[in-house]
mmCIF file of C-alpha atoms in Angstrom:
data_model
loop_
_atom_site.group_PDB
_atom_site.id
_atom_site.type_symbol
_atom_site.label_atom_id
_atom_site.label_comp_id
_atom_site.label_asym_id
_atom_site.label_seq_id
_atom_site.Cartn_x
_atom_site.Cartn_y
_atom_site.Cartn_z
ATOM 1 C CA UNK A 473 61.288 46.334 26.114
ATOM 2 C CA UNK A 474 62.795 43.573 23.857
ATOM 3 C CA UNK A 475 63.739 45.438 20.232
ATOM 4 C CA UNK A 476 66.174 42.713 19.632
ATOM 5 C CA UNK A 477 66.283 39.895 16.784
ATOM 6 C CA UNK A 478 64.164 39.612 13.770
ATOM 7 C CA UNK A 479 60.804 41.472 13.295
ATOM 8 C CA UNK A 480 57.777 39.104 13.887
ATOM 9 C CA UNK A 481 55.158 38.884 10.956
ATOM 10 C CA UNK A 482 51.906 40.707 12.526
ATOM 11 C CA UNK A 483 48.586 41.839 11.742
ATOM 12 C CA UNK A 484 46.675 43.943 13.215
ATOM 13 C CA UNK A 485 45.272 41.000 16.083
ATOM 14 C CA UNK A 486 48.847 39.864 16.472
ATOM 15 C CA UNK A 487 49.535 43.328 18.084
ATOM 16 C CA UNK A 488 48.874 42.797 20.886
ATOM 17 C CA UNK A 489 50.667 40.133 21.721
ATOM 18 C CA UNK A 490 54.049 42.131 20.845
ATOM 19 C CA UNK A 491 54.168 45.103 22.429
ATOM 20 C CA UNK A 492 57.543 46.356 23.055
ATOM 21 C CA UNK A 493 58.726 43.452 20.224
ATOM 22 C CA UNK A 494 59.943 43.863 16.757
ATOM 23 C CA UNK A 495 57.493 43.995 13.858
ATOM 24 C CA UNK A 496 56.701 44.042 9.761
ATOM 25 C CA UNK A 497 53.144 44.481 8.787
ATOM 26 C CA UNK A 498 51.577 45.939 5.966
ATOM 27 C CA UNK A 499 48.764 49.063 6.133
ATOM 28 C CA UNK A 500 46.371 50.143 4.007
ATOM 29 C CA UNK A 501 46.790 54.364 4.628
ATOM 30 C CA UNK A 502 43.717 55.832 5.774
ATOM 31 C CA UNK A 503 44.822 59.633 6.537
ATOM 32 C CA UNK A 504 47.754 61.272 8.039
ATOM 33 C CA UNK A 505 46.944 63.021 11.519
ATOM 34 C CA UNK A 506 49.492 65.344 12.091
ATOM 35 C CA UNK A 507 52.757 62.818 11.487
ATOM 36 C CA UNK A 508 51.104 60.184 12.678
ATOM 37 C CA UNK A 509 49.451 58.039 9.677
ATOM 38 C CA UNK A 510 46.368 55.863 10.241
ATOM 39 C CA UNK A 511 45.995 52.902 7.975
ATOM 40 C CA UNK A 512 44.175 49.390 8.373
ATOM 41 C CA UNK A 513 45.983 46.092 8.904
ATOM 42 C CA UNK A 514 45.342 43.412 6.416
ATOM 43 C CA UNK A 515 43.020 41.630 9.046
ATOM 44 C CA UNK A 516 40.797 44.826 9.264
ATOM 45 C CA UNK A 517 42.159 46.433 12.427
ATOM 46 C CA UNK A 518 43.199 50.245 12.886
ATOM 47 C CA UNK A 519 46.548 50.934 13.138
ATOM 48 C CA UNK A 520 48.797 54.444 14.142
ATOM 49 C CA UNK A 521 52.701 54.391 13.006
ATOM 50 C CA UNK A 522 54.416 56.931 13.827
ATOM 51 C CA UNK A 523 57.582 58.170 12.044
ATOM 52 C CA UNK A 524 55.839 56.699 8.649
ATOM 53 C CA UNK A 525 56.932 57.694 5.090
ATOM 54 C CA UNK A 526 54.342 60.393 3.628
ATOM 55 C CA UNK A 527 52.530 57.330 1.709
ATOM 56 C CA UNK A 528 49.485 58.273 -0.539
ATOM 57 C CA UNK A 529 45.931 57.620 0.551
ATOM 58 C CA UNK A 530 44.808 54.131 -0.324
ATOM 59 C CA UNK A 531 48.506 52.670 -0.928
ATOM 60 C CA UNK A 532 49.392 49.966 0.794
ATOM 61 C CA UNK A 533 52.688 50.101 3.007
ATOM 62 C CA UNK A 534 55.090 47.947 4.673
ATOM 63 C CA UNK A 535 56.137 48.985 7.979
ATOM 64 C CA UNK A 536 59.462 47.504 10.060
ATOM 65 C CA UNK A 537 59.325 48.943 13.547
ATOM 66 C CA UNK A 538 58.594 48.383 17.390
ATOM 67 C CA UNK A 539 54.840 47.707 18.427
ATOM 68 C CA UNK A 540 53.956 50.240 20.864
ATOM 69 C CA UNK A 541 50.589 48.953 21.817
ATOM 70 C CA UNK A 542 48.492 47.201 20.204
ATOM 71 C CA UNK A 543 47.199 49.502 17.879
ATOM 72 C CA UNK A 544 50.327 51.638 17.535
ATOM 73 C CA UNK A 545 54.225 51.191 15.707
ATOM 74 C CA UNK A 546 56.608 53.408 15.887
ATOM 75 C CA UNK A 547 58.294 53.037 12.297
ATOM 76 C CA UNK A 548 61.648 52.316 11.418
ATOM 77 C CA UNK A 549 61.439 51.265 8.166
ATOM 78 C CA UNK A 550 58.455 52.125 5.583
ATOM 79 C CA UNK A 551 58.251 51.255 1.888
ATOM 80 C CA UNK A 552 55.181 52.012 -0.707
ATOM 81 C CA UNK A 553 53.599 48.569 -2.008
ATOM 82 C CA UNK A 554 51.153 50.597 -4.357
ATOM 83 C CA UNK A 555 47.748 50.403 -4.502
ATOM 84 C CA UNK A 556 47.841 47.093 -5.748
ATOM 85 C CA UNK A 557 48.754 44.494 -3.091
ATOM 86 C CA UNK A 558 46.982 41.046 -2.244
ATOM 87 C CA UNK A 559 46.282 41.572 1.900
ATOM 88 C CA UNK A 560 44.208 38.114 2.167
ATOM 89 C CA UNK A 561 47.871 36.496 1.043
ATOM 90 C CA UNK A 562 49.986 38.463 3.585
ATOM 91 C CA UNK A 563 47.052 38.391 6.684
ATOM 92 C CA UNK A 564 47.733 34.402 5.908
ATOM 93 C CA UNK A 565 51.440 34.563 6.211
ATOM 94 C CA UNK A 566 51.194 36.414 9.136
ATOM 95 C CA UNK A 567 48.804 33.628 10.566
ATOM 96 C CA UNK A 568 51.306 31.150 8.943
ATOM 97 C CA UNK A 569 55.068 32.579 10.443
ATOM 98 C CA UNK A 570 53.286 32.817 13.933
ATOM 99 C CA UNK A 571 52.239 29.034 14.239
ATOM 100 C CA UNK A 572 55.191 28.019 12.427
ATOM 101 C CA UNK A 573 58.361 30.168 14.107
ATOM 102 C CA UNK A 574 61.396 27.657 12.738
ATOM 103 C CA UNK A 575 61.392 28.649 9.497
ATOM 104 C CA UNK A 576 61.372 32.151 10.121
ATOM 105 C CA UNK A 577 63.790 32.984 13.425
#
């Protein structure tokens, strides 16, 4: 498992192509199943992270971790964006950082 370097931009597609790797994504919080909080990705997918900040219900959060499948992070770093966040913009910079690695190693 490779939890070295930078975290890769990911949504909820990107996944699964990094397990074991480095992530920051951002979740729209579902529920919270017994410390481990369910929220969707900004592309629409279901996401568990475990070790997440006690975020309210409809908030969206920013999660730094390790992708432990590809539905699943195990959190390192949450923070609270508010209920107010544009997804479409960040689902595209995901897209963007992934096709486009220079800029962003």
């Amino acid at each position: 498992m490779d939890a070295s370097g930078l975290p890769a931009f990911a949504n909820g597609e990107m996944l699964k192509t990094l397990v074991g790797r480095r992530v920051r994504t951002v979740v729209q919080v579902q529920h919270d199943e017994g410390g481990l909080l369910v929220g969707q990705s900004t592309d629409g997918h279901q996401l568990t992270i475990r070790g997440a900040m006690d975020v309210p219900v409809s908030h969206f959060m920013e999660v730094f971790g390790t992708a432990d499948s590809d539905q699943s992070i195990c959190a390192e770093v949450c923070t609270d964006f508010g209920n107010d966040f544009d997804a479409e913009a960040f689902n595209g910079l995901c897209k963007f950082a992934n096709k486009v690695k220079e800029p962003f190693l």
